[in-house]
mmCIF file of C-alpha atoms in Angstrom:
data_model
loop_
_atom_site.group_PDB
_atom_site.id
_atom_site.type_symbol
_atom_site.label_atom_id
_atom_site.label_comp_id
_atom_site.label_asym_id
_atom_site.label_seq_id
_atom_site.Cartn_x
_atom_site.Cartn_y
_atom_site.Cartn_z
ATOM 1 C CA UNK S 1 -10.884 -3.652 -14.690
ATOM 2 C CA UNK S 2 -8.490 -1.491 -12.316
ATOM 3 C CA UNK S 3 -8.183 -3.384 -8.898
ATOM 4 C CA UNK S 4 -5.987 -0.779 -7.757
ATOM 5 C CA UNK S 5 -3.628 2.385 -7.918
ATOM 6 C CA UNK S 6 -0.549 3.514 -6.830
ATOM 7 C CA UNK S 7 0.334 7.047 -6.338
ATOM 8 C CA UNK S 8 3.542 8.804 -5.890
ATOM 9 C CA UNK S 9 4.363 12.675 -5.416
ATOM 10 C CA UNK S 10 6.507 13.804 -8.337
ATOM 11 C CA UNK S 11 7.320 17.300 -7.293
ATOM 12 C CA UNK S 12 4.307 18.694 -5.839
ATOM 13 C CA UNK S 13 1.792 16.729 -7.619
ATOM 14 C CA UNK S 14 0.240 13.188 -6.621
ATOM 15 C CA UNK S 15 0.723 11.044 -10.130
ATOM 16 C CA UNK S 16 -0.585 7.669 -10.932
ATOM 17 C CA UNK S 17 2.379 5.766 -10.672
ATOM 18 C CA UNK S 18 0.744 2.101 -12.165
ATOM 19 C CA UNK S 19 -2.563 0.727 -11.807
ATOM 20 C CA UNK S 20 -3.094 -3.352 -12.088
ATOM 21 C CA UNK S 21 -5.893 -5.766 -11.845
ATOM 22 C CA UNK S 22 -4.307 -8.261 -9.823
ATOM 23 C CA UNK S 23 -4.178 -8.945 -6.040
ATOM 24 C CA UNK S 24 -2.125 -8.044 -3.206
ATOM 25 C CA UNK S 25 1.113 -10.009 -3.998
ATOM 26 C CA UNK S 26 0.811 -8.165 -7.489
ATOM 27 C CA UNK S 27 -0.162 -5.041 -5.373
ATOM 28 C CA UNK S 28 3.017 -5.697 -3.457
ATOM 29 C CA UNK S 29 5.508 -6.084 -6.140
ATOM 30 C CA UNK S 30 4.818 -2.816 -7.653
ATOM 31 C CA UNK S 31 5.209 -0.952 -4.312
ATOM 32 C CA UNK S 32 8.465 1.457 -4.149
ATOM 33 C CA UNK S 33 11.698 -0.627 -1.984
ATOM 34 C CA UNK S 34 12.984 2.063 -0.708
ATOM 35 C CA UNK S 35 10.174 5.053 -1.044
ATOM 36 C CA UNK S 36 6.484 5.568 0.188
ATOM 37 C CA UNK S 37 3.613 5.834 -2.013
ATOM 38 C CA UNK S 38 -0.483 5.808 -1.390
ATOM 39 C CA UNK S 39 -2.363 3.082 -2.415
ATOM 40 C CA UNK S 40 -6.152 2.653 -3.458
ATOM 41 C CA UNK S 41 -7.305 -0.950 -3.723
ATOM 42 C CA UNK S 42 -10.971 -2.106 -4.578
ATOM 43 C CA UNK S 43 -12.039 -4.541 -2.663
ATOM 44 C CA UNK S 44 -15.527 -4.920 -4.301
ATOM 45 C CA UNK S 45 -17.378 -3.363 -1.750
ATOM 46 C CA UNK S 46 -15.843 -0.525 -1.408
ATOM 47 C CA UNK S 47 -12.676 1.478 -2.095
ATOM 48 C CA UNK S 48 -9.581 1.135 0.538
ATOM 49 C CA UNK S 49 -7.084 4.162 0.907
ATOM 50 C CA UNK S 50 -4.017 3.778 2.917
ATOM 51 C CA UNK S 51 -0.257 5.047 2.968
ATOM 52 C CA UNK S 52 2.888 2.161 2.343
ATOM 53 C CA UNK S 53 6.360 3.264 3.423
ATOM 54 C CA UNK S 54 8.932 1.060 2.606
ATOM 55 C CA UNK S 55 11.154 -0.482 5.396
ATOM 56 C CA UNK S 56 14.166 1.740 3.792
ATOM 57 C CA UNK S 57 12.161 4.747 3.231
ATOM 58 C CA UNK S 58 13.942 8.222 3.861
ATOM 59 C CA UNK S 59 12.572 10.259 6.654
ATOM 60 C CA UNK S 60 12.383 13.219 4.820
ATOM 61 C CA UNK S 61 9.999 11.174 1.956
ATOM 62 C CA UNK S 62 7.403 9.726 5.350
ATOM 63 C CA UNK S 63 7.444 13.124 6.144
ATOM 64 C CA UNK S 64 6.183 14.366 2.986
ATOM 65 C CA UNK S 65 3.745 11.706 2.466
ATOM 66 C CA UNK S 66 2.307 12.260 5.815
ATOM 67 C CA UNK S 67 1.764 15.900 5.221
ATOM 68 C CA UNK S 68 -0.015 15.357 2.280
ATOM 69 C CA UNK S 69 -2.093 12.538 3.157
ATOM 70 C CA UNK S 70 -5.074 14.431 4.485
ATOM 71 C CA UNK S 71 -5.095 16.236 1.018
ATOM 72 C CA UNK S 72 -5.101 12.759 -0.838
ATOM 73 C CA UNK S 73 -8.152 11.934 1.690
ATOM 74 C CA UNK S 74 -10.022 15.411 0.356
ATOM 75 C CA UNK S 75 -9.200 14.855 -3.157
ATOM 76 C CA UNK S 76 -10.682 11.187 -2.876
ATOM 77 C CA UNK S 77 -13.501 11.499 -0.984
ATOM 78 C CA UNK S 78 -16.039 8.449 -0.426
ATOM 79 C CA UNK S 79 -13.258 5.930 -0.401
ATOM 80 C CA UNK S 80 -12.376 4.403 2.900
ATOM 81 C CA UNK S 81 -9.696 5.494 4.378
ATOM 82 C CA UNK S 82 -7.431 3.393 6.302
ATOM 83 C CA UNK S 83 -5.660 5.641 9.213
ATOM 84 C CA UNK S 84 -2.561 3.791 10.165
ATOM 85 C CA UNK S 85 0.586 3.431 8.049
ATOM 86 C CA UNK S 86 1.388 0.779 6.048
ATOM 87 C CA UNK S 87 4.813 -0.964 5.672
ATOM 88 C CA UNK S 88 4.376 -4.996 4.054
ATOM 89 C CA UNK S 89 1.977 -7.242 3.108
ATOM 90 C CA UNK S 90 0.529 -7.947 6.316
ATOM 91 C CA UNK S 91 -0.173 -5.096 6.805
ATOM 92 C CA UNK S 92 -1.475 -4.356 3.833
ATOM 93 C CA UNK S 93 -3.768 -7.307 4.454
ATOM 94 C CA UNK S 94 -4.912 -5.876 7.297
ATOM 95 C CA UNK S 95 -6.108 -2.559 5.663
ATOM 96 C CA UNK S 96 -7.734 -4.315 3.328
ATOM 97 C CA UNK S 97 -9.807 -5.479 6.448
ATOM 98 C CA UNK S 98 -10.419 -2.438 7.838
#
């Protein structure tokens, strides 16, 4: 079963970038190094959404990501969405939390 999902903006569509079953050091792995992506993570009670931006990520790239969050949040209604961004796996922990 799908633990999780991470999507990227190719253009100006949100893709499914990989999807895994394991946990959040196998989350982390997959994350972009130098990009942002959004990240939805089951944590059996209910669905987590939150926004990762890589340490290195280009301003223009947080930008984007920002601007279409709220239209990620729409699209994926009933999941929980966690407001602040996320940039390692502390943080990621801490979403997971939320």
């Amino acid at each position: 079963a799908c633990k999780y999902m991470i999507l990227t903006i190719t253009g100006d569509i949100v893709t499914v970038a990989h999807q895994g079953s394991g946990e959040i050091d196998e989350l982390y792995a997959e994350l972009p190094t130098d990009d942002c992506a959004f990240v939805l993570y089951d944590t059996g009670r209910y669905v987590v959404l939150f926004m990762f931006a890589a340490p290195e990520a280009h301003t223009n790239s947080r930008t984007i990501y920002s601007t279409t969050k709220q239209t990620v949040e729409k699209a994926l209604e009933g999941s929980k969405v966690y407001k602040h961004l996320v940039e390692d796996k502390e943080e990621i922990m801490e979403a997971l939390k939320a």
